CSV table of C-alpha atoms in Angstrom, one decimal:
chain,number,residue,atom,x,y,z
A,1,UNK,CA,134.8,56.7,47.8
A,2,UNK,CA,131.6,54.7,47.7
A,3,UNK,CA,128.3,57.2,47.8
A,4,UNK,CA,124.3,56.2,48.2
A,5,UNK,CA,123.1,56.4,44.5
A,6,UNK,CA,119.4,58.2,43.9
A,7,UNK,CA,117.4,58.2,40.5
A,8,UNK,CA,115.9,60.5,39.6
A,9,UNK,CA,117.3,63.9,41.0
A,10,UNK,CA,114.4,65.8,40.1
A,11,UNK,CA,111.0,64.9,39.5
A,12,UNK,CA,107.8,66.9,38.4
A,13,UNK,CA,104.7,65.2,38.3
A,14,UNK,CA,100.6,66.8,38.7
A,15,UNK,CA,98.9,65.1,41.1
A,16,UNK,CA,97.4,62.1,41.1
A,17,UNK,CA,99.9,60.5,39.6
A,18,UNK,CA,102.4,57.8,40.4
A,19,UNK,CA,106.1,58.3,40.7
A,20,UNK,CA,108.5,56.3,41.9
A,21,UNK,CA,112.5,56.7,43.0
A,22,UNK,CA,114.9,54.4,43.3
A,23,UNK,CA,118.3,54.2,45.7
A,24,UNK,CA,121.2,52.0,45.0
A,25,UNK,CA,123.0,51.6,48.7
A,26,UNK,CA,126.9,51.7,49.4
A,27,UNK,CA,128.2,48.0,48.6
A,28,UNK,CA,127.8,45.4,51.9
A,29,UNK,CA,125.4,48.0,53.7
A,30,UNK,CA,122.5,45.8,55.2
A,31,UNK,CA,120.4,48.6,56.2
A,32,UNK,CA,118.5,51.2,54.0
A,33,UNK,CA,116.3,54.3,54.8
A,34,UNK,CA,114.3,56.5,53.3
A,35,UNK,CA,113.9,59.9,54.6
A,36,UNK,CA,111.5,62.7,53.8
A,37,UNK,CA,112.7,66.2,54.0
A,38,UNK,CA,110.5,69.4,53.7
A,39,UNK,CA,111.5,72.9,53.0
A,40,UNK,CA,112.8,74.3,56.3
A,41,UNK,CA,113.0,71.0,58.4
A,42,UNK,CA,115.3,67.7,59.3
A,43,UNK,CA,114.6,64.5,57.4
A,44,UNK,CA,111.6,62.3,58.5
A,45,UNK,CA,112.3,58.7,58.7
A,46,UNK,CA,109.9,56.6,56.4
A,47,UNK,CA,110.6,53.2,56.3
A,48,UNK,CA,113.8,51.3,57.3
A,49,UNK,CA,115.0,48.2,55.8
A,50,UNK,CA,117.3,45.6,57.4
A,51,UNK,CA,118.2,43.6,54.2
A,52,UNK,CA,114.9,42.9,52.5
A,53,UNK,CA,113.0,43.4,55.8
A,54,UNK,CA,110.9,46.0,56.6
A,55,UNK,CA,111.8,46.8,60.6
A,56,UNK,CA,110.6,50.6,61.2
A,57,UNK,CA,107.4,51.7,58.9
A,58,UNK,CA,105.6,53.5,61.5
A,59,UNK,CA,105.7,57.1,59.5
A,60,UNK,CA,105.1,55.8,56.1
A,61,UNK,CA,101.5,56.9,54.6
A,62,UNK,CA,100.6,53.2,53.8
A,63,UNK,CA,97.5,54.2,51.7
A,64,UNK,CA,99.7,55.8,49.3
A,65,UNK,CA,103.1,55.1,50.0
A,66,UNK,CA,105.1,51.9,49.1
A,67,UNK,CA,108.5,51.0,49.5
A,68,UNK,CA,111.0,47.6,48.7
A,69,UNK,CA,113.8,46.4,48.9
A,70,UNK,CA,113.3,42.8,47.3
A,71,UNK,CA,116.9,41.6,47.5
A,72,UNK,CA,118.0,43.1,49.3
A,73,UNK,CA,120.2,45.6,47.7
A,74,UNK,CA,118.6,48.7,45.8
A,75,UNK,CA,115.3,49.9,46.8
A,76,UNK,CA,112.1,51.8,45.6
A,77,UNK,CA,109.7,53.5,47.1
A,78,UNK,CA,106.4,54.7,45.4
A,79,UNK,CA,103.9,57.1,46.0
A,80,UNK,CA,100.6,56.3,44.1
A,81,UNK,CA,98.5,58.9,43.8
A,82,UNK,CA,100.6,62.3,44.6
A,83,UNK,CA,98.8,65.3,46.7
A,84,UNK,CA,100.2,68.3,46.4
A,85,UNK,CA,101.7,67.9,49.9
A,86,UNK,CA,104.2,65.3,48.9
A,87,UNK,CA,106.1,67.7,47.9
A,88,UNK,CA,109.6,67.1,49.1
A,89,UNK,CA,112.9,65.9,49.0
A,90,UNK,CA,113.4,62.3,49.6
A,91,UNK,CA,116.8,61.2,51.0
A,92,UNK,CA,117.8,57.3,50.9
A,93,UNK,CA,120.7,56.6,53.3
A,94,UNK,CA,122.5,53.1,54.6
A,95,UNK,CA,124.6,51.7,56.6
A,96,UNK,CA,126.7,49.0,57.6
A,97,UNK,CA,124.2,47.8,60.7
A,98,UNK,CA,121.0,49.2,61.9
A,99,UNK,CA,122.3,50.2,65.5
A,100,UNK,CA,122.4,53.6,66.2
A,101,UNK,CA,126.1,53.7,66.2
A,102,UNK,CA,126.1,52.4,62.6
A,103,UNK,CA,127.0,55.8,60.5
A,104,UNK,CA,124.6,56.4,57.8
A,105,UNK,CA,125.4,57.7,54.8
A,106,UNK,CA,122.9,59.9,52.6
A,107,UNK,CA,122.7,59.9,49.2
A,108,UNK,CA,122.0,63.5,47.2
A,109,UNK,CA,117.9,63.1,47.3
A,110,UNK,CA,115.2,63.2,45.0
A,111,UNK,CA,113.4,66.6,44.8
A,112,UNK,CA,109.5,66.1,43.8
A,113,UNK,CA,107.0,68.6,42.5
A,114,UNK,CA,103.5,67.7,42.8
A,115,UNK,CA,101.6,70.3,40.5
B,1,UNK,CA,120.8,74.9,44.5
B,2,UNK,CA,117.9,74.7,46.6
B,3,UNK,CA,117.2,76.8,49.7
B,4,UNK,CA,116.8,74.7,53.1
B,5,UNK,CA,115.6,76.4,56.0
B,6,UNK,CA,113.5,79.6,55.0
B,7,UNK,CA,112.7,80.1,58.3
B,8,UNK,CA,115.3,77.9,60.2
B,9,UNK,CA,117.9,79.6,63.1
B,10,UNK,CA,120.7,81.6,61.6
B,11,UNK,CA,123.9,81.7,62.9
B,12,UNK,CA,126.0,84.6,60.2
B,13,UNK,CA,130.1,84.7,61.3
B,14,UNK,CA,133.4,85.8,59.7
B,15,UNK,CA,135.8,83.6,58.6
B,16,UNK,CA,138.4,82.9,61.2
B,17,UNK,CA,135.8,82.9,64.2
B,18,UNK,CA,134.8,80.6,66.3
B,19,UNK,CA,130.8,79.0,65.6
B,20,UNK,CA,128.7,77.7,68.0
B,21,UNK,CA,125.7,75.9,67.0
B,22,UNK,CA,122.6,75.0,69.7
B,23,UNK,CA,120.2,72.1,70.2
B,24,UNK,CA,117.4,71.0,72.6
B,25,UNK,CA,116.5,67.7,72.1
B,26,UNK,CA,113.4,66.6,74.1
B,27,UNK,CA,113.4,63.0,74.7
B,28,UNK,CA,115.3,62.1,77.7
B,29,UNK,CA,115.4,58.8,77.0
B,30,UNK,CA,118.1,59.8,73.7
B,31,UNK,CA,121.5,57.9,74.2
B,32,UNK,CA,122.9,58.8,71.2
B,33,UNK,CA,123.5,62.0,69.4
B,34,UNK,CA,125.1,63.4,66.1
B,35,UNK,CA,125.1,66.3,64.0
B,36,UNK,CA,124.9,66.3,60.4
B,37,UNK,CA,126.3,69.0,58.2
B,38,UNK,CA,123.7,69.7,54.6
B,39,UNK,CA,125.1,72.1,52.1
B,40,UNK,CA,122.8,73.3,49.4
B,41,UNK,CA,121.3,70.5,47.2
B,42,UNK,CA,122.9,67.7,49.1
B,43,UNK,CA,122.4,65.3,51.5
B,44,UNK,CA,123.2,65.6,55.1
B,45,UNK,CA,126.7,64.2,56.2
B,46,UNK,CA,127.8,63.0,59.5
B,47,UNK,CA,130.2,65.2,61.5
B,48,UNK,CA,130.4,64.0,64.4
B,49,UNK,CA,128.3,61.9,67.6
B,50,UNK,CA,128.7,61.6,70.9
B,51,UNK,CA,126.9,58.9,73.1
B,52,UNK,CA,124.8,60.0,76.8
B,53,UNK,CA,127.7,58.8,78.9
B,54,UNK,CA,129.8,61.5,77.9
B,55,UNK,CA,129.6,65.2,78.1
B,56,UNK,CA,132.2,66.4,75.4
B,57,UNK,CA,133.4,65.0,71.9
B,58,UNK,CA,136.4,66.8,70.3
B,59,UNK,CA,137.0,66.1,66.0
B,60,UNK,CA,138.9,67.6,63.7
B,61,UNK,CA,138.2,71.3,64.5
B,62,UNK,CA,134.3,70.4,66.0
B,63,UNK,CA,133.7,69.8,69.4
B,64,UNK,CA,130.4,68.6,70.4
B,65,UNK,CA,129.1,69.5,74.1
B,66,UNK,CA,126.3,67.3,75.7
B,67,UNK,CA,124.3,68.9,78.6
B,68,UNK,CA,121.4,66.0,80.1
B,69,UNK,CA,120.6,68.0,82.8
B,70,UNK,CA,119.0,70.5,80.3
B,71,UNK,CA,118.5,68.5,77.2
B,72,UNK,CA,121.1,70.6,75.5
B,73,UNK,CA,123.8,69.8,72.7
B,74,UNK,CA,125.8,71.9,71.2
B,75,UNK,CA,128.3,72.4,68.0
B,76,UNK,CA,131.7,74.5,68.2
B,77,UNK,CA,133.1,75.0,65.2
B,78,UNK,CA,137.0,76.5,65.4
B,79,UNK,CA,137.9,78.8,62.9
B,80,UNK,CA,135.5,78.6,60.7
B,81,UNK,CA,135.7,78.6,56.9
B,82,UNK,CA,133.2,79.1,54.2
B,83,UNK,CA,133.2,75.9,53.0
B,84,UNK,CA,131.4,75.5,56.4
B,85,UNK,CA,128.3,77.4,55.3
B,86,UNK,CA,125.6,75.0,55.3
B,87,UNK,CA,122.3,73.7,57.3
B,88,UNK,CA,123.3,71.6,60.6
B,89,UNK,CA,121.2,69.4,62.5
B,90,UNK,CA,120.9,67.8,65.4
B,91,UNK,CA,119.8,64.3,65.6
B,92,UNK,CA,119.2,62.2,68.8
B,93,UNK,CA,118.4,58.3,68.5
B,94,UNK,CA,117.0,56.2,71.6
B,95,UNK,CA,118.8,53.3,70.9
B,96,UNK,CA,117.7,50.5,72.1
B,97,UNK,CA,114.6,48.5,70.3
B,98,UNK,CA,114.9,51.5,68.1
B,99,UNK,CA,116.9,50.5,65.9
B,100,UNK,CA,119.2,53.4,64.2
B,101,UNK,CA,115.9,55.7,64.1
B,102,UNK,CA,117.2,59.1,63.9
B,103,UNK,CA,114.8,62.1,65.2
B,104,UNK,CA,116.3,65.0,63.5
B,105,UNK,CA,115.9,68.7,64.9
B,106,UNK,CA,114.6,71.9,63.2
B,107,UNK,CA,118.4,73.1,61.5
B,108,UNK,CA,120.2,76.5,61.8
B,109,UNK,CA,121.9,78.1,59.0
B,110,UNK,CA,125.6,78.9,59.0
B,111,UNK,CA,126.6,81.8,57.0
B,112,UNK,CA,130.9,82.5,57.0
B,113,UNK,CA,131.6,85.6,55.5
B,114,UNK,CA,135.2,85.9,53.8
């Protein structure tokens, strides 16, 4: 069965820092997300792609945070520098469409530690 | 595994019994619902959705209960196993321009005791 790929599962960096994750979609899936999850609460959308596309960045820290997707296939997002409040798990998920009906399919995360 | 949810909703059954999991969503705008089941160290997975023009979804031992009037959802989970111990969320999506932009509730804890 075909799962959302994420690199690394655990990170640990001191602030200031950059780190950066990457997410390898299912095959075909034209739209990617990235999520932020902290202790004790749902997943936060970030950024959603529609192929290379940016179409939903509204909740992404611009100043620090970056994210691509520049063929529209795998995707990184970046956080340059870290605060200690970045501290997270950061979900990538995809799916077929971008409708609402369009199942998406988490990968396993990324779990950062911002010392 | 991590922990999810130190201070989330907890819902603690034994095996064989019947779950029921609770949501209020608050925009009443929403058209489109699901819940997502998160076990320890995983991502969240789909169990099942349920669009605004219905009241009542039925899967594989979940049913899904939509109330509008009250901005309610619900999970029912029949005979539950351990296997379903995990976090479960809500999530409610507005559809339209939106996109699929999922606004995901707070989580409760399911705990099956063998």
């Amino acid at each position: 069965e075909a799962e959302v790929a994420q690199s690394p599962r655990y990170k640990i960096t001191e602030k200031s820092q950059a780190v950066a994750f990457w997410c390898d979609p299912i095959s075909g899936h034209a739209t990617l997300y990235w999520y932020r999850q902290i202790l004790g609460q749902g997943p936060e959308l970030l950024v959603q792609f529609q192929d290379e596309s940016v179409v939903d960045d509204s909740q992404l820290p611009k100043d620090r945070f970056s994210a691509e997707r520049l063929k529209g296939v795998d995707s990184t997002l970046k956080i340059q520098p870290a605060e200690l409040g970045d501290s997270a798990m950061y979900l990538c998920a995809s799916s077929l469409g971008g409708l609402p009906a369009d199942e998406q399919y988490f990968g396993p995360g990324t779990r950062l530690t911002v010392t | 595994g991590e922990s999810v949810g130190l201070h989330l909703p907890t819902l603690s059954v034994q095996e064989g019994d019947n779950s029921i999991i609770n949501c209020a969503y608050s925009n009443s705008a929403s058209d489109y619902f699901i819940w997502y089941k998160q076990e320890s160290g995983k991502g969240p997975q789909f169990i099942i959705d349920i669009r605004s023009n219905m009241d009542k979804r039925q899967g594989q031992r979940v049913t899904v209960l939509l109330n509008k009037t009250v901005k309610h959802l619900s999970l029912q989970i029949a005979a539950t196993q351990p296997g379903d111990s995990a976090v479960y969320f809500c999530a409610e999506s507005a559809g339209g321009t939106s996109y699929g932009k999922l606004t995901f509730g707070q989580g409760t804890i399911l705990t099956v005791h063998p």
